Amino acid sequence: MMQRSLTRTVALLKPAASYHPGIRFMSSQARDWKSSYAKLSPVWTHASDVVVERAEGPWIWGTDGVKYLDFTCGIGVTNMGHCHPRIIKAAQKQLTNIVHGQANIVMHKPMLELVEVLPKVVKLSDSDRYFFSNSGAEAIEAAIKLARHATGRTNIITFEGSFHGRTIGTMSLTNSKTVYRVGYQPLMAGVSVSPFAYCLKCPCHKAEPGKYNEHNCCNNPLDQLRNLLKMQSAPEETAAIILEPVLGEGGYVPAPQSFMKGLREICDEHGILLICDEIQTGFGRTGKWFAFQDYDIVPDILVMAKGIANGFPLSGLIARAELHSKWKPGSHGGTYGGNAVSCAAAVETITTMLEEKTLDNVNEKGEQMMKRLKALQAEYPKIIADVRGKGLMIGMEFTKEVPKGFAGKVTAECLKNNMMLLTAGAFETLRFIPPLNATKEIIDQGLDVFTSAFKSVAG
């Protein structure tokens, strides 16, 4: 997404048209915010009416003094919690040195330090090269441009349920909801869409639910992709296949192992580049530094953003030198990309996660969450269709029997009880995105609120 804020929480529940009396606009100074609120474009949607005073760790305080437990992390951005003291200190220090050093004019130390620390957590090759932008959508745009220059081909294959951004180019690759595309056509040409390995929606799984699942994929989606390469986008004109190893906005759906390995094989067979969009899955969210590391495959291009700098705007891509050498100098760039303060925050974010062994906590707390959510599913099998995910990136999808808007009602009930939670995708699905350093007590507290809210809505 192009707009990412440290403390704003966003979901697609209802438009925030104009001010209405139900919204609370109080502050410690008794300031009236409604006139300012009314000046914001209604194109933004809002999960809450909270005006933030401050935030710390897993908590957000509104200007009315109400304290909220945040299980959204700004849509997977503040992975180390709000205002982590080490990261804030690093950013404050950089503010006194240089704030903006444009990459075409000067090189600043934080960017160079960042390319030194990144290989400690992710490596695609022995000749990795980096490019930095501001937002996830910008980094996806860069990846597409690099793929086209490096291969001399034009077409891109994407998957159903994907979300890659809101610019014209990235929106053309996005298929998680029609709302992101409707009214903006014509979109970018040369894009084909193939089925994702979404077992719950797969016809093979529906025919034999006891046989096929995430751990035993029918591989029908791979067959469909091979058909696409024969019928829609010839291999010799296909530059790249792009996917999220775990669908984000599409419903927190992890790709099966065999699907990811099959994609790598197809790409290798035809000289097609594999782009992993790890904007939401990256930097520990799935229990690995990047989700692809759980699949025993390596992408040709890796796209990252969100959690890289714990709230400071920064994104980037990694690819081997061979590919970068074919990217014509001056054919891509940006004014703010790789901002000095954001890079300093990113270096400290990665360093802190390494020193605090954050990934160990992610896997431990992920098991804690899955155990409780699976138990709830067993208690309500006619309402909860699926609990899935990796690490602390967990989705809960409800059955077709629930009424439209059921998931949104659950998040609204959570908000009434001072907890923030988001929906996801075109189906009735919730996504749990707690801080990666959350304690057992915080996880239990959040799940207690959620369980009560769910049972209240379920009746």
Coordinates of C-alpha atoms in Angstrom, one line a residue, residues 4-418:
R4 CA 1.6 3.5 5.6
S5 CA 1.5 5.2 9.0
L6 CA 3.1 4.3 12.2
T7 CA -0.1 4.5 14.3
R8 CA -3.0 4.7 11.9
T9 CA -4.9 1.4 11.6
V10 CA -6.7 0.7 8.4
A11 CA -9.2 -1.9 7.2
L12 CA -11.7 -2.1 4.4
L13 CA -15.0 -2.0 6.4
K14 CA -16.8 1.2 5.5
P15 CA -15.9 4.5 3.9
A16 CA -15.1 7.4 6.2
A17 CA -17.2 9.8 4.3
S18 CA -17.9 12.8 6.5
Y19 CA -17.8 13.5 10.2
H20 CA -20.7 11.9 12.1
P21 CA -21.7 12.4 15.7
G22 CA -20.7 8.9 16.8
I23 CA -17.0 9.7 16.4
R24 CA -15.2 10.7 19.5
F25 CA -13.0 13.8 19.0
M26 CA -11.7 14.6 22.5
S27 CA -8.1 15.1 23.6
S28 CA -6.1 16.0 26.6
Q29 CA -6.4 19.6 25.5
A30 CA -10.1 19.2 24.7
R31 CA -9.4 19.9 21.1
D32 CA -12.2 19.5 18.6
W33 CA -10.9 17.4 15.6
K34 CA -14.0 17.0 13.6
S35 CA -13.4 19.9 11.2
S36 CA -9.9 18.5 10.4
Y37 CA -11.3 15.0 10.0
A38 CA -13.9 16.2 7.5
K39 CA -11.1 17.5 5.3
L40 CA -9.6 14.1 4.7
S41 CA -10.6 12.3 1.5
P42 CA -13.3 9.7 1.9
V43 CA -11.2 7.4 -0.4
W44 CA -9.5 6.3 2.8
T45 CA -11.4 3.7 4.7
H46 CA -11.1 3.4 8.5
A47 CA -11.4 0.5 10.9
S48 CA -11.8 2.8 13.9
D49 CA -12.6 6.3 14.9
V50 CA -9.5 6.5 17.2
V51 CA -7.4 9.7 17.0
V52 CA -4.0 8.6 18.4
E53 CA -2.2 10.5 21.1
R54 CA 0.7 8.1 21.4
A55 CA 1.7 4.4 21.1
E56 CA 4.2 2.1 22.7
G57 CA 4.8 -1.6 22.3
P58 CA 1.5 -3.4 21.6
W59 CA -0.5 -0.4 22.9
I60 CA -2.2 2.6 21.3
W61 CA -3.7 5.5 23.4
G62 CA -6.4 7.6 21.9
T63 CA -6.6 11.3 22.6
D64 CA -9.6 10.5 24.8
G65 CA -7.3 8.4 27.0
V66 CA -8.6 5.0 26.0
K67 CA -5.9 2.3 25.7
Y68 CA -6.1 -0.2 22.8
L69 CA -4.3 -3.5 22.3
D70 CA -3.0 -3.4 18.7
F71 CA -3.1 -6.7 16.8
T72 CA -2.7 -5.0 13.4
C73 CA 0.8 -3.5 13.7
G74 CA -0.3 -0.9 11.1
I75 CA -0.9 -3.8 8.7
G76 CA 2.3 -5.6 9.5
V77 CA 4.6 -2.6 9.7
T78 CA 5.5 -2.0 13.4
N79 CA 6.6 -5.6 13.9
M80 CA 8.7 -4.7 16.9
G81 CA 5.9 -2.8 18.5
H82 CA 5.2 0.9 18.4
C83 CA 8.1 3.2 19.2
H84 CA 10.7 0.5 20.1
P85 CA 13.2 2.5 22.1
R86 CA 16.3 1.2 20.3
I87 CA 14.9 2.0 16.9
I88 CA 13.6 5.4 17.9
K89 CA 17.0 6.3 19.4
A90 CA 18.7 5.3 16.1
A91 CA 16.3 7.5 14.1
Q92 CA 16.8 10.4 16.5
K93 CA 20.5 10.2 16.3
Q94 CA 20.4 10.2 12.5
L95 CA 18.1 13.3 12.5
T96 CA 21.0 15.3 13.9
N97 CA 23.3 14.2 11.0
I98 CA 21.5 14.2 7.7
V99 CA 17.8 13.6 7.0
H100 CA 17.8 13.5 3.2
G101 CA 20.7 12.6 1.0
Q102 CA 19.4 12.0 -2.5
A103 CA 21.0 8.8 -3.9
N104 CA 21.9 10.3 -7.3
I105 CA 23.9 13.1 -5.6
V106 CA 25.5 11.6 -2.4
M107 CA 25.7 8.3 -0.6
H108 CA 24.8 8.4 3.1
K109 CA 26.2 6.0 5.7
P110 CA 22.8 4.4 6.8
M111 CA 22.1 3.1 3.3
L112 CA 25.6 1.6 3.0
E113 CA 25.3 0.1 6.5
L114 CA 21.9 -1.4 5.5
V115 CA 23.4 -3.3 2.6
E116 CA 26.0 -4.6 5.0
V117 CA 23.5 -5.9 7.6
L118 CA 20.9 -7.4 5.2
P119 CA 23.1 -10.3 4.1
K120 CA 23.0 -11.4 7.8
V121 CA 19.4 -12.3 7.3
V122 CA 18.8 -12.9 3.6
K123 CA 20.9 -13.9 0.7
L124 CA 19.8 -14.7 -2.9
S125 CA 23.3 -15.1 -4.4
D126 CA 27.0 -14.2 -3.8
S127 CA 26.5 -11.1 -5.9
D128 CA 23.3 -9.5 -4.4
R129 CA 22.6 -5.9 -5.4
Y130 CA 20.0 -3.6 -3.7
F131 CA 17.6 -0.9 -4.7
F132 CA 15.6 1.1 -2.2
S133 CA 12.3 3.0 -2.5
N134 CA 9.7 4.3 -0.1
S135 CA 6.6 2.0 -0.3
G136 CA 5.8 -1.5 -1.2
A137 CA 4.1 -0.5 -4.5
E138 CA 7.2 1.4 -5.6
A139 CA 9.4 -1.6 -5.0
I140 CA 7.0 -3.8 -7.0
E141 CA 7.1 -1.3 -9.8
A142 CA 10.9 -1.4 -9.7
A143 CA 10.9 -5.2 -9.7
I144 CA 8.7 -5.3 -12.8
K145 CA 10.9 -2.8 -14.6
L146 CA 14.0 -4.7 -13.7
A147 CA 12.5 -8.0 -14.9
R148 CA 11.6 -6.5 -18.2
H149 CA 15.0 -5.0 -18.8
A150 CA 16.9 -8.1 -17.6
T151 CA 14.9 -10.6 -19.8
G152 CA 13.9 -8.4 -22.8
R153 CA 10.4 -9.8 -22.3
T154 CA 7.2 -8.0 -21.5
N155 CA 4.6 -10.2 -19.8
I156 CA 4.0 -10.8 -16.1
I157 CA 2.0 -13.6 -14.5
T158 CA 0.3 -13.0 -11.2
F159 CA -2.1 -15.1 -9.1
E160 CA -5.7 -14.9 -7.9
G161 CA -5.9 -13.4 -4.4
S162 CA -2.8 -11.4 -4.8
F163 CA -2.2 -7.9 -3.5
H164 CA 0.8 -6.0 -4.9
G165 CA -0.1 -2.3 -4.6
R166 CA -2.4 0.5 -5.7
T167 CA -0.5 2.2 -8.5
I168 CA -1.7 1.5 -12.0
G169 CA 1.1 -1.0 -12.6
T170 CA 0.8 -2.8 -9.3
M171 CA -3.0 -2.6 -9.3
S172 CA -2.8 -4.5 -12.6
L173 CA -1.2 -7.4 -10.7
T174 CA -3.6 -7.3 -7.8
N175 CA -6.6 -9.7 -7.6
S176 CA -7.6 -9.9 -4.0
K177 CA -10.7 -7.7 -4.3
T178 CA -12.4 -5.9 -7.2
V179 CA -12.6 -2.7 -5.2
Y180 CA -8.9 -2.0 -5.8
R181 CA -9.4 -2.1 -9.6
V182 CA -12.9 -1.1 -10.5
G183 CA -13.2 2.2 -12.4
Y184 CA -9.5 2.4 -13.0
Q185 CA -9.3 0.5 -16.3
P186 CA -7.6 0.3 -18.7
L187 CA -4.8 -1.2 -16.6
M188 CA -1.3 -2.3 -17.6
A189 CA -1.2 -4.7 -20.5
G190 CA 0.7 -7.9 -20.6
V191 CA -0.6 -9.3 -17.3
S192 CA -2.1 -12.8 -17.0
V193 CA -3.7 -14.3 -13.9
S194 CA -3.3 -17.9 -12.7
P195 CA -5.0 -19.7 -9.8
F196 CA -3.2 -19.6 -6.5
A197 CA -2.9 -22.9 -4.5
Y198 CA -5.7 -21.9 -2.2
C199 CA -6.8 -25.3 -0.9
L200 CA -10.1 -24.2 0.6
K201 CA -11.3 -22.9 -2.8
C202 CA -9.7 -25.6 -5.0
P203 CA -12.1 -27.9 -6.9
C204 CA -9.9 -30.9 -6.1
H205 CA -10.0 -30.2 -2.4
K206 CA -13.8 -29.7 -2.5
A207 CA -14.2 -33.0 -4.3
E208 CA -11.9 -34.9 -1.9
P209 CA -11.5 -32.7 1.2
G210 CA -9.9 -35.6 3.2
K211 CA -7.2 -36.1 0.6
Y212 CA -5.9 -32.7 -0.5
N213 CA -4.8 -29.9 1.8
E214 CA -1.9 -27.4 2.3
H215 CA 0.4 -30.3 3.1
N216 CA -0.7 -32.5 0.2
C217 CA -1.4 -30.2 -2.7
C218 CA -3.2 -31.7 -5.7
N219 CA -0.9 -29.5 -7.9
N220 CA -3.9 -28.5 -10.1
P221 CA -2.8 -24.8 -9.8
L222 CA 0.6 -25.8 -11.4
D223 CA -1.2 -27.5 -14.2
Q224 CA -3.3 -24.4 -14.8
L225 CA -0.1 -22.3 -14.9
R226 CA 1.4 -24.6 -17.5
N227 CA -1.8 -24.3 -19.5
L228 CA -1.6 -20.5 -19.2
L229 CA 1.9 -20.6 -20.7
K230 CA 0.6 -22.5 -23.6
M231 CA -2.6 -20.5 -24.2
Q232 CA -2.2 -16.9 -22.9
S233 CA 1.4 -15.9 -22.3
A234 CA 4.1 -17.7 -24.3
P235 CA 7.3 -18.4 -22.2
E236 CA 9.5 -16.4 -24.6
E237 CA 7.4 -13.3 -23.9
T238 CA 7.0 -13.9 -20.1
A239 CA 9.5 -11.8 -18.1
A240 CA 8.4 -12.9 -14.6
I241 CA 6.0 -14.7 -12.3
I242 CA 5.2 -12.8 -9.2
L243 CA 3.6 -14.0 -6.0
E244 CA 3.3 -13.6 -2.3
P245 CA 4.5 -16.9 -0.6
V246 CA 1.7 -16.3 1.9
L247 CA -1.2 -14.3 0.4
G248 CA -1.6 -11.1 2.5
E249 CA -4.7 -9.0 1.7
G250 CA -6.0 -12.2 -0.1
G251 CA -6.6 -13.9 3.2
Y252 CA -3.3 -15.0 4.8
V253 CA -3.1 -18.2 2.7
P254 CA 0.3 -20.0 2.8
A255 CA 1.4 -21.6 -0.5
P256 CA 2.0 -25.4 -0.2
Q257 CA 5.6 -26.6 -0.5
S258 CA 5.0 -28.5 -3.7
F259 CA 3.5 -25.4 -5.3
M260 CA 6.5 -23.2 -4.6
K261 CA 8.9 -25.8 -5.8
G262 CA 6.9 -26.3 -8.9
L263 CA 6.9 -22.6 -9.6
R264 CA 10.7 -22.5 -9.3
E265 CA 11.0 -25.5 -11.7
I266 CA 8.7 -23.9 -14.3
C267 CA 10.6 -20.6 -14.1
D268 CA 13.9 -22.4 -14.5
E269 CA 12.6 -24.4 -17.5
H270 CA 11.5 -21.3 -19.4
G271 CA 14.0 -18.7 -18.3
I272 CA 11.3 -16.8 -16.4
L273 CA 12.2 -14.7 -13.4
L274 CA 10.5 -15.6 -10.1
I275 CA 9.6 -12.5 -8.0
C276 CA 8.7 -13.1 -4.3
D277 CA 6.6 -10.2 -2.9
E278 CA 7.6 -10.4 0.7
I279 CA 6.3 -6.9 1.7
Q280 CA 4.0 -8.3 4.4
T281 CA 5.7 -11.7 5.0
G282 CA 9.2 -10.3 5.4
F283 CA 11.4 -9.5 8.4
G284 CA 10.3 -12.3 10.7
R285 CA 6.5 -12.2 10.3
T286 CA 6.2 -15.9 9.3
G287 CA 8.9 -17.2 11.7
K288 CA 11.6 -17.0 9.1
W289 CA 13.3 -13.8 8.1
F290 CA 11.5 -14.2 4.7
A291 CA 8.8 -16.7 3.9
F292 CA 10.7 -18.2 0.9
Q293 CA 13.3 -19.5 3.3
D294 CA 10.7 -22.0 4.5
Y295 CA 10.3 -23.5 1.0
D296 CA 13.8 -24.5 0.0
I297 CA 13.7 -22.3 -3.1
V298 CA 15.4 -19.0 -3.9
P299 CA 13.6 -16.2 -5.9
D300 CA 15.4 -14.2 -8.6
I301 CA 14.0 -10.9 -7.2
L302 CA 12.9 -10.4 -3.6
V303 CA 10.7 -7.4 -2.7
M304 CA 10.6 -6.1 0.8
A305 CA 8.9 -3.2 2.7
K306 CA 6.6 -2.8 5.8
G307 CA 8.5 -4.3 8.7
I308 CA 12.0 -3.4 7.4
A309 CA 12.2 -0.2 9.4
N310 CA 9.4 -0.6 12.0
G311 CA 7.2 2.2 10.8
F312 CA 9.6 4.5 8.9
P313 CA 8.9 4.5 5.2
L314 CA 11.3 2.2 3.3
S315 CA 11.1 -0.5 0.7
G316 CA 13.5 -2.3 -1.5
L317 CA 14.4 -5.2 -3.8
I318 CA 17.3 -7.6 -4.0
A319 CA 18.5 -9.4 -7.1
R320 CA 21.8 -10.8 -8.3
A321 CA 24.3 -8.6 -10.1
E322 CA 23.7 -10.3 -13.4
L323 CA 20.2 -9.0 -13.5
H324 CA 21.1 -5.5 -12.2
S325 CA 23.8 -5.2 -14.9
K326 CA 21.0 -5.2 -17.5
W327 CA 19.0 -2.5 -15.8
K328 CA 20.0 0.6 -17.8
P329 CA 21.5 3.3 -15.6
G330 CA 19.1 6.3 -15.2
S331 CA 16.1 4.3 -16.3
H332 CA 14.7 4.1 -12.8
G333 CA 15.1 6.1 -9.6
G334 CA 13.3 8.3 -7.1
T335 CA 13.8 11.3 -5.0
Y336 CA 13.3 9.9 -1.5
G337 CA 14.2 6.3 -1.9
G338 CA 16.5 5.0 0.8
N339 CA 15.9 7.9 3.1
A340 CA 18.7 8.3 5.6
V341 CA 16.5 8.2 8.7
S342 CA 14.5 5.2 7.5
C343 CA 17.7 3.3 6.6
A344 CA 19.1 4.0 10.1
A345 CA 15.9 2.7 11.6
A346 CA 16.1 -0.4 9.4
V347 CA 19.7 -1.2 10.4
E348 CA 18.6 -1.0 14.1
T349 CA 15.5 -3.0 13.5
I350 CA 17.4 -5.9 12.0
T351 CA 20.2 -5.6 14.6
T352 CA 17.7 -5.6 17.5
M353 CA 15.8 -8.6 16.1
L354 CA 19.0 -10.5 15.8
E355 CA 20.2 -9.7 19.3
E356 CA 16.9 -10.3 20.9
K357 CA 16.3 -13.6 19.0
T358 CA 12.9 -12.3 17.9
L359 CA 12.3 -15.2 15.4
D360 CA 12.4 -17.7 18.3
N361 CA 9.6 -15.7 19.9
V362 CA 7.6 -15.6 16.7
N363 CA 7.6 -19.3 16.3
E364 CA 6.8 -19.9 20.0
K365 CA 4.0 -17.4 20.1
G366 CA 2.7 -18.5 16.7
E367 CA 2.3 -22.0 18.1
Q368 CA 0.5 -20.5 21.1
M369 CA -2.0 -18.7 18.9
M370 CA -2.6 -21.6 16.5
K371 CA -3.3 -23.9 19.4
R372 CA -6.0 -21.7 20.8
L373 CA -7.5 -20.7 17.5
K374 CA -7.6 -24.3 16.3
A375 CA -9.4 -25.2 19.6
L376 CA -12.0 -22.6 18.9
Q377 CA -12.4 -23.9 15.3
A378 CA -13.0 -27.4 16.8
E379 CA -15.7 -25.9 19.0
Y380 CA -17.4 -24.0 16.2
P381 CA -16.8 -26.2 13.0
K382 CA -19.9 -24.8 11.3
I383 CA -18.7 -21.3 11.6
I384 CA -14.9 -21.5 11.4
A385 CA -13.8 -23.0 8.1
D386 CA -10.0 -22.6 8.4
V387 CA -7.3 -21.5 10.7
R388 CA -4.0 -21.1 8.8
G389 CA -0.7 -19.3 8.6
K390 CA 2.9 -19.2 9.5
G391 CA 4.5 -17.7 12.6
L392 CA 2.5 -14.6 13.7
M393 CA 0.8 -14.2 10.3
I394 CA -2.4 -16.1 11.0
G395 CA -5.7 -16.1 9.2
M396 CA -9.2 -17.3 10.2
E397 CA -11.7 -17.8 7.5
F398 CA -15.4 -18.4 8.2
T399 CA -17.7 -20.7 6.4
K400 CA -20.2 -19.8 3.7
E401 CA -23.0 -20.2 6.4
V402 CA -22.1 -17.0 8.1
P403 CA -23.9 -13.8 6.9
K404 CA -22.1 -11.2 4.9
G405 CA -20.1 -8.8 7.1
F406 CA -19.6 -11.4 9.9
A407 CA -15.8 -10.9 10.0
G408 CA -16.3 -7.1 10.2
K409 CA -18.7 -7.5 13.0
V410 CA -16.2 -9.5 15.0
T411 CA -13.5 -6.8 14.5
A412 CA -16.0 -4.1 15.5
E413 CA -16.8 -6.1 18.7
C414 CA -13.1 -6.4 19.4
L415 CA -12.8 -2.6 19.0
K416 CA -15.6 -2.1 21.5
N417 CA -13.4 -4.0 23.9
N418 CA -10.3 -2.0 23.2

